[in-house]
Amino acid sequence: MLKNGTFTGGWMDMPPYGNLINQQPNGWILRWIEPGNSLFGAGDKAAGVPECVHKLAEQLPPNEQLGAKDALILAGDTTYKVFHAGSPFGVELKQVVTGLKPGSQATLVVPVLAVLNNDPDPYGAESGVWVNGQGSWVNGEQMGNRKWHRHKHTFTVPNNGTAIIEIRVKSKWPRPKDFFIDGITLEAEAGQPETTETPVILPDPIMIPDRDKENAEATASSGGKVVQVSVPSGLKLVTAVSDDANTIVVVVPKGVTVQQS
């Protein structure tokens, strides 16, 4: 279901932005607010593009590694860091999770640690989580400085079994800010897999565009034999030639039943 919640699954380098090459975690979509644009609809605007990179355990001092007093890693050996030394910025990580059980309850937990760098404004840094468009921001005062704030979002899985997850962080003022994200979890039930028959791959399908009329009757001959097919209104007839002797293959849309006369 959820992919790469610990950021140990690798990444892809984004196209350079000047001298900056940000890292998009595998399984996620990374975007940032372009300078001059509104910070996710607020009146404040971005003025710079932050650095978005993976930090490995070996790059951190012992007191910031997994299990330590000031740990910046909550799972595995990697954490994801978003930061800028002096410009307002906004960043989003997005993932679309499918195959969940419709109508069931699911819980998403997204830990975020902010380094506020003595910003006196409680709204100078914010982070938030949304699922299927529902969510809210938490300000710097609520997150605390150098503390893991665990965004917890419980939701009902919609009929399509999909959860669109959006994680956002932003810095409002031209002051340094650092955000760390790690150990994301999604507790959810998997939906029932659809029952499908093993598909038959036919060689060299032959399309017959003039035989797709309502209630059309078509014939196909093989070795002198004739097969008559009656096509209900709204369906299209497509025939194909198979080398499998004495076999008739009928492919129909989901929900349509084939009856042999």
mmCIF file of C-alpha atoms in Angstrom:
data_model
loop_
_atom_site.group_PDB
_atom_site.id
_atom_site.type_symbol
_atom_site.label_atom_id
_atom_site.label_comp_id
_atom_site.label_asym_id
_atom_site.label_seq_id
_atom_site.Cartn_x
_atom_site.Cartn_y
_atom_site.Cartn_z
ATOM 1 C CA MET A 1 0.000 0.000 0.000
ATOM 2 C CA LEU A 2 2.059 2.984 1.207
ATOM 3 C CA LYS A 3 5.429 3.055 -0.516
ATOM 4 C CA ASN A 4 8.771 4.143 0.920
ATOM 5 C CA GLY A 5 7.503 5.619 4.187
ATOM 6 C CA THR A 6 10.983 5.352 5.708
ATOM 7 C CA PHE A 7 12.796 6.868 2.692
ATOM 8 C CA THR A 8 15.118 3.885 2.537
ATOM 9 C CA GLY A 9 13.817 2.945 -0.921
ATOM 10 C CA GLY A 10 16.069 5.254 -2.906
ATOM 11 C CA TRP A 11 15.380 8.372 -4.916
ATOM 12 C CA MET A 12 15.558 10.099 -8.272
ATOM 13 C CA ASP A 13 17.554 13.281 -8.843
ATOM 14 C CA MET A 14 15.343 16.123 -10.036
ATOM 15 C CA PRO A 15 16.383 18.393 -12.924
ATOM 16 C CA PRO A 16 18.835 21.033 -11.672
ATOM 17 C CA TYR A 17 17.481 24.323 -10.357
ATOM 18 C CA GLY A 18 20.534 26.501 -10.779
ATOM 19 C CA ASN A 19 23.211 24.638 -8.835
ATOM 20 C CA LEU A 20 20.617 22.801 -6.746
ATOM 21 C CA ILE A 21 19.698 19.170 -7.441
ATOM 22 C CA ASN A 22 16.857 18.004 -5.221
ATOM 23 C CA GLN A 23 16.046 14.346 -4.551
ATOM 24 C CA GLN A 24 12.569 12.946 -5.138
ATOM 25 C CA PRO A 25 12.009 9.840 -2.969
ATOM 26 C CA ASN A 26 10.889 6.779 -4.897
ATOM 27 C CA GLY A 27 7.144 6.324 -4.539
ATOM 28 C CA TRP A 28 6.575 10.030 -3.926
ATOM 29 C CA ILE A 29 6.017 13.154 -6.042
ATOM 30 C CA LEU A 30 8.074 16.147 -4.928
ATOM 31 C CA ARG A 31 7.158 19.730 -5.760
ATOM 32 C CA TRP A 32 8.098 23.103 -4.375
ATOM 33 C CA ILE A 33 6.522 26.542 -4.613
ATOM 34 C CA GLU A 34 8.268 28.630 -7.247
ATOM 35 C CA PRO A 35 9.682 31.931 -5.930
ATOM 36 C CA GLY A 36 7.092 34.686 -6.160
ATOM 37 C CA ASN A 37 4.119 32.331 -5.793
ATOM 38 C CA SER A 38 1.800 32.034 -2.811
ATOM 39 C CA LEU A 39 2.701 29.566 -0.069
ATOM 40 C CA PHE A 40 -0.180 27.134 -0.596
ATOM 41 C CA GLY A 41 -2.804 29.828 -0.939
ATOM 42 C CA ALA A 42 -1.689 32.073 1.922
ATOM 43 C CA GLY A 43 -0.792 35.716 1.485
ATOM 44 C CA ASP A 44 2.886 34.939 2.051
ATOM 45 C CA LYS A 45 5.069 34.135 -0.961
ATOM 46 C CA ALA A 46 8.032 31.896 -1.580
ATOM 47 C CA ALA A 47 11.347 33.621 -2.205
ATOM 48 C CA GLY A 48 13.643 30.635 -2.664
ATOM 49 C CA VAL A 49 13.823 26.949 -3.480
ATOM 50 C CA PRO A 50 14.842 24.807 -0.503
ATOM 51 C CA GLU A 51 17.199 21.856 -0.563
ATOM 52 C CA CYS A 52 15.326 18.532 -0.380
ATOM 53 C CA VAL A 53 17.650 15.606 0.243
ATOM 54 C CA HIS A 54 18.071 12.279 2.004
ATOM 55 C CA LYS A 55 20.338 12.168 5.037
ATOM 56 C CA LEU A 56 21.927 8.800 5.760
ATOM 57 C CA ALA A 57 22.782 7.641 9.266
ATOM 58 C CA GLU A 58 26.491 7.783 8.488
ATOM 59 C CA GLN A 59 26.137 11.490 7.676
ATOM 60 C CA LEU A 60 24.728 12.278 11.115
ATOM 61 C CA PRO A 61 26.510 12.491 14.477
ATOM 62 C CA PRO A 62 25.855 9.580 16.861
ATOM 63 C CA ASN A 63 23.358 11.541 18.976
ATOM 64 C CA GLU A 64 21.128 12.089 15.879
ATOM 65 C CA GLN A 65 21.121 8.502 14.623
ATOM 66 C CA LEU A 66 18.354 5.923 15.076
ATOM 67 C CA GLY A 67 17.495 5.353 18.751
ATOM 68 C CA ALA A 68 19.688 8.179 20.066
ATOM 69 C CA LYS A 69 18.591 11.060 22.284
ATOM 70 C CA ASP A 70 18.300 13.602 19.453
ATOM 71 C CA ALA A 71 17.440 11.103 16.706
ATOM 72 C CA LEU A 72 16.583 12.526 13.307
ATOM 73 C CA ILE A 73 15.891 8.997 12.020
ATOM 74 C CA LEU A 74 12.839 7.072 13.232
ATOM 75 C CA ALA A 75 13.073 3.990 10.995
ATOM 76 C CA GLY A 76 15.776 2.444 8.846
ATOM 77 C CA ASP A 77 18.951 4.355 8.156
ATOM 78 C CA THR A 78 17.597 7.384 6.267
ATOM 79 C CA THR A 79 15.635 10.556 6.955
ATOM 80 C CA TYR A 80 14.308 13.175 4.531
ATOM 81 C CA LYS A 81 15.403 16.784 5.061
ATOM 82 C CA VAL A 82 13.938 20.010 3.624
ATOM 83 C CA PHE A 83 15.722 23.256 4.474
ATOM 84 C CA HIS A 84 16.770 26.747 3.408
ATOM 85 C CA ALA A 85 19.248 29.132 5.020
ATOM 86 C CA GLY A 86 17.283 32.340 4.577
ATOM 87 C CA SER A 87 14.285 32.403 2.204
ATOM 88 C CA PRO A 88 10.574 31.657 2.621
ATOM 89 C CA PHE A 89 9.705 28.359 0.940
ATOM 90 C CA GLY A 90 7.058 25.690 0.551
ATOM 91 C CA VAL A 91 7.418 21.986 -0.301
ATOM 92 C CA GLU A 92 5.000 19.109 -0.854
ATOM 93 C CA LEU A 93 5.435 15.333 -0.932
ATOM 94 C CA LYS A 94 2.510 13.521 -2.536
ATOM 95 C CA GLN A 95 1.616 9.842 -2.922
ATOM 96 C CA VAL A 96 -1.497 8.132 -4.284
ATOM 97 C CA VAL A 97 -2.266 4.878 -2.470
ATOM 98 C CA THR A 98 -4.720 2.495 -4.165
ATOM 99 C CA GLY A 99 -6.245 -0.887 -3.379
ATOM 100 C CA LEU A 100 -7.685 0.010 0.037
ATOM 101 C CA LYS A 101 -10.949 -1.469 1.306
ATOM 102 C CA PRO A 102 -13.812 0.932 0.524
ATOM 103 C CA GLY A 103 -15.680 2.126 3.593
ATOM 104 C CA SER A 104 -13.000 0.974 6.030
ATOM 105 C CA GLN A 105 -11.176 3.204 8.519
ATOM 106 C CA ALA A 106 -7.507 3.967 7.904
ATOM 107 C CA THR A 107 -4.948 5.921 9.927
ATOM 108 C CA LEU A 108 -2.003 7.830 8.511
ATOM 109 C CA VAL A 109 0.821 8.960 10.805
ATOM 110 C CA VAL A 110 3.424 11.408 9.492
ATOM 111 C CA PRO A 111 6.206 12.416 11.930
ATOM 112 C CA VAL A 112 7.755 15.832 11.205
ATOM 113 C CA LEU A 113 10.578 17.480 13.157
ATOM 114 C CA ALA A 114 11.154 21.215 12.747
ATOM 115 C CA VAL A 115 14.307 23.121 13.610
ATOM 116 C CA LEU A 116 12.991 26.637 14.199
ATOM 117 C CA ASN A 117 16.350 28.399 14.651
ATOM 118 C CA ASN A 118 14.972 30.788 17.292
ATOM 119 C CA ASP A 119 12.185 32.179 15.114
ATOM 120 C CA PRO A 120 9.955 34.166 17.507
ATOM 121 C CA ASP A 121 6.878 33.880 15.258
ATOM 122 C CA PRO A 122 4.844 30.746 16.122
ATOM 123 C CA TYR A 123 3.562 30.758 12.543
ATOM 124 C CA GLY A 124 6.998 31.254 11.014
ATOM 125 C CA ALA A 125 7.134 27.502 10.283
ATOM 126 C CA GLU A 126 4.216 25.161 9.624
ATOM 127 C CA SER A 127 3.634 21.584 8.528
ATOM 128 C CA GLY A 128 0.479 19.762 7.553
ATOM 129 C CA VAL A 129 -0.982 16.528 6.217
ATOM 130 C CA TRP A 130 -3.968 16.030 3.924
ATOM 131 C CA VAL A 131 -5.761 12.881 2.773
ATOM 132 C CA ASN A 132 -8.170 13.190 -0.147
ATOM 133 C CA GLY A 133 -8.186 16.949 0.345
ATOM 134 C CA GLN A 134 -8.929 16.872 4.079
ATOM 135 C CA GLY A 135 -6.306 18.144 6.513
ATOM 136 C CA SER A 136 -4.841 21.176 8.265
ATOM 137 C CA TRP A 137 -1.681 23.020 9.252
ATOM 138 C CA VAL A 138 0.174 22.817 12.571
ATOM 139 C CA ASN A 139 2.282 25.828 13.513
ATOM 140 C CA GLY A 140 5.769 25.998 14.959
ATOM 141 C CA GLU A 141 4.586 26.525 18.497
ATOM 142 C CA GLN A 142 2.499 23.340 18.302
ATOM 143 C CA MET A 143 5.297 21.339 16.677
ATOM 144 C CA GLY A 144 7.960 22.544 19.078
ATOM 145 C CA ASN A 145 11.647 22.949 18.316
ATOM 146 C CA ARG A 146 13.663 19.827 17.508
ATOM 147 C CA LYS A 147 10.781 17.574 18.541
ATOM 148 C CA TRP A 148 8.958 14.951 16.500
ATOM 149 C CA HIS A 149 5.379 16.038 15.938
ATOM 150 C CA ARG A 150 3.290 13.111 14.747
ATOM 151 C CA HIS A 151 0.529 14.203 12.416
ATOM 152 C CA LYS A 152 -2.256 11.626 12.842
ATOM 153 C CA HIS A 153 -5.079 11.533 10.330
ATOM 154 C CA THR A 154 -7.885 8.941 10.515
ATOM 155 C CA PHE A 155 -10.182 8.750 7.504
ATOM 156 C CA THR A 156 -12.817 6.655 5.805
ATOM 157 C CA VAL A 157 -11.617 5.046 2.590
ATOM 158 C CA PRO A 158 -13.783 6.219 -0.328
ATOM 159 C CA ASN A 159 -15.551 3.904 -2.752
ATOM 160 C CA ASN A 160 -12.612 3.942 -5.178
ATOM 161 C CA GLY A 161 -10.255 2.561 -2.502
ATOM 162 C CA THR A 162 -7.812 5.435 -3.009
ATOM 163 C CA ALA A 163 -6.005 7.717 -0.571
ATOM 164 C CA ILE A 164 -4.286 10.820 -1.983
ATOM 165 C CA ILE A 165 -1.674 11.757 0.623
ATOM 166 C CA GLU A 166 -0.113 15.235 0.696
ATOM 167 C CA ILE A 167 2.572 16.290 3.182
ATOM 168 C CA ARG A 168 3.444 19.992 3.206
ATOM 169 C CA VAL A 169 5.986 22.159 5.014
ATOM 170 C CA LYS A 170 6.538 25.884 4.712
ATOM 171 C CA SER A 171 8.665 28.675 6.136
ATOM 172 C CA LYS A 172 7.109 32.135 6.201
ATOM 173 C CA TRP A 173 10.038 34.468 6.845
ATOM 174 C CA PRO A 174 13.565 34.986 5.444
ATOM 175 C CA ARG A 175 15.041 33.031 8.332
ATOM 176 C CA PRO A 176 16.666 29.576 8.356
ATOM 177 C CA LYS A 177 14.357 26.571 8.780
ATOM 178 C CA ASP A 178 14.905 22.818 8.711
ATOM 179 C CA PHE A 179 12.287 20.074 8.466
ATOM 180 C CA PHE A 180 12.898 16.341 8.868
ATOM 181 C CA ILE A 181 10.326 13.714 7.820
ATOM 182 C CA ASP A 182 10.589 9.987 8.552
ATOM 183 C CA GLY A 183 8.778 6.865 9.725
ATOM 184 C CA ILE A 184 5.503 7.459 7.850
ATOM 185 C CA THR A 185 2.941 4.692 8.402
ATOM 186 C CA LEU A 186 -0.486 3.878 7.005
ATOM 187 C CA GLU A 187 -2.684 1.417 8.889
ATOM 188 C CA ALA A 188 -5.344 0.307 6.431
ATOM 189 C CA GLU A 189 -7.198 -2.741 5.167
ATOM 190 C CA ALA A 190 -6.492 -3.997 1.695
ATOM 191 C CA GLY A 191 -9.446 -4.301 -0.628
ATOM 192 C CA GLN A 192 -10.546 -7.588 -2.109
ATOM 193 C CA PRO A 193 -8.713 -8.280 -5.366
ATOM 194 C CA GLU A 194 -10.963 -8.387 -8.394
ATOM 195 C CA THR A 195 -11.668 -11.857 -9.726
ATOM 196 C CA THR A 196 -10.356 -12.050 -13.247
ATOM 197 C CA GLU A 197 -9.940 -14.899 -15.669
ATOM 198 C CA THR A 198 -6.550 -15.635 -17.140
ATOM 199 C CA PRO A 199 -6.368 -13.533 -20.286
ATOM 200 C CA VAL A 200 -5.855 -15.247 -23.617
ATOM 201 C CA ILE A 201 -3.416 -13.516 -25.931
ATOM 202 C CA LEU A 202 -4.401 -14.083 -29.518
ATOM 203 C CA PRO A 203 -1.989 -13.777 -32.439
ATOM 204 C CA ASP A 204 -2.495 -10.997 -34.959
ATOM 205 C CA PRO A 205 -5.942 -9.616 -34.038
ATOM 206 C CA ILE A 206 -8.002 -8.647 -37.060
ATOM 207 C CA MET A 207 -10.144 -5.574 -36.529
ATOM 208 C CA ILE A 208 -13.418 -5.409 -38.450
ATOM 209 C CA PRO A 209 -14.583 -1.781 -38.126
ATOM 210 C CA ASP A 210 -17.764 -2.209 -40.174
ATOM 211 C CA ARG A 211 -19.154 -4.910 -37.898
ATOM 212 C CA ASP A 212 -19.767 -2.842 -34.806
ATOM 213 C CA LYS A 213 -23.383 -1.951 -35.512
ATOM 214 C CA GLU A 214 -26.100 -2.616 -32.979
ATOM 215 C CA ASN A 215 -27.488 -6.182 -33.052
ATOM 216 C CA ALA A 216 -24.990 -7.063 -35.745
ATOM 217 C CA GLU A 217 -24.591 -10.642 -36.804
ATOM 218 C CA ALA A 218 -21.180 -11.730 -37.902
ATOM 219 C CA THR A 219 -19.639 -14.861 -39.215
ATOM 220 C CA ALA A 220 -16.141 -16.162 -38.989
ATOM 221 C CA SER A 221 -15.004 -19.175 -40.906
ATOM 222 C CA SER A 222 -12.326 -21.650 -39.996
ATOM 223 C CA GLY A 223 -11.806 -24.831 -41.909
ATOM 224 C CA GLY A 224 -15.227 -24.549 -43.523
ATOM 225 C CA LYS A 225 -17.025 -24.022 -40.206
ATOM 226 C CA VAL A 226 -19.238 -21.008 -39.555
ATOM 227 C CA VAL A 227 -19.796 -19.335 -36.179
ATOM 228 C CA GLN A 228 -22.773 -17.041 -35.739
ATOM 229 C CA VAL A 229 -22.505 -14.297 -33.108
ATOM 230 C CA SER A 230 -25.309 -12.014 -31.973
ATOM 231 C CA VAL A 231 -24.030 -8.736 -30.491
ATOM 232 C CA PRO A 232 -26.300 -6.905 -28.006
ATOM 233 C CA SER A 233 -26.994 -3.219 -28.451
ATOM 234 C CA GLY A 234 -24.124 -0.982 -27.385
ATOM 235 C CA LEU A 235 -21.381 -3.591 -27.751
ATOM 236 C CA LYS A 236 -18.776 -3.777 -30.492
ATOM 237 C CA LEU A 237 -17.671 -6.913 -32.281
ATOM 238 C CA VAL A 238 -13.957 -7.603 -32.707
ATOM 239 C CA THR A 239 -12.724 -10.883 -34.182
ATOM 240 C CA ALA A 240 -9.321 -12.470 -34.087
ATOM 241 C CA VAL A 241 -7.669 -15.494 -35.642
ATOM 242 C CA SER A 242 -6.226 -18.154 -33.351
ATOM 243 C CA ASP A 243 -4.008 -21.103 -34.191
ATOM 244 C CA ASP A 244 -5.603 -23.100 -31.362
ATOM 245 C CA ALA A 245 -7.862 -25.558 -33.192
ATOM 246 C CA ASN A 246 -11.535 -25.993 -32.263
ATOM 247 C CA THR A 247 -11.415 -23.085 -29.838
ATOM 248 C CA ILE A 248 -13.636 -20.011 -29.690
ATOM 249 C CA VAL A 249 -12.508 -17.158 -27.465
ATOM 250 C CA VAL A 250 -15.019 -14.504 -26.423
ATOM 251 C CA VAL A 251 -13.833 -11.384 -24.577
ATOM 252 C CA VAL A 252 -16.575 -9.320 -22.935
ATOM 253 C CA PRO A 253 -16.670 -6.254 -20.651
ATOM 254 C CA LYS A 254 -16.828 -6.720 -16.900
ATOM 255 C CA GLY A 255 -20.354 -7.606 -15.805
ATOM 256 C CA VAL A 256 -21.386 -9.216 -19.117
ATOM 257 C CA THR A 257 -22.216 -12.940 -19.064
ATOM 258 C CA VAL A 258 -21.594 -15.283 -21.980
ATOM 259 C CA GLN A 259 -24.288 -17.928 -22.577
ATOM 260 C CA GLN A 260 -23.786 -20.880 -24.877
ATOM 261 C CA SER A 261 -26.855 -21.771 -26.917
#
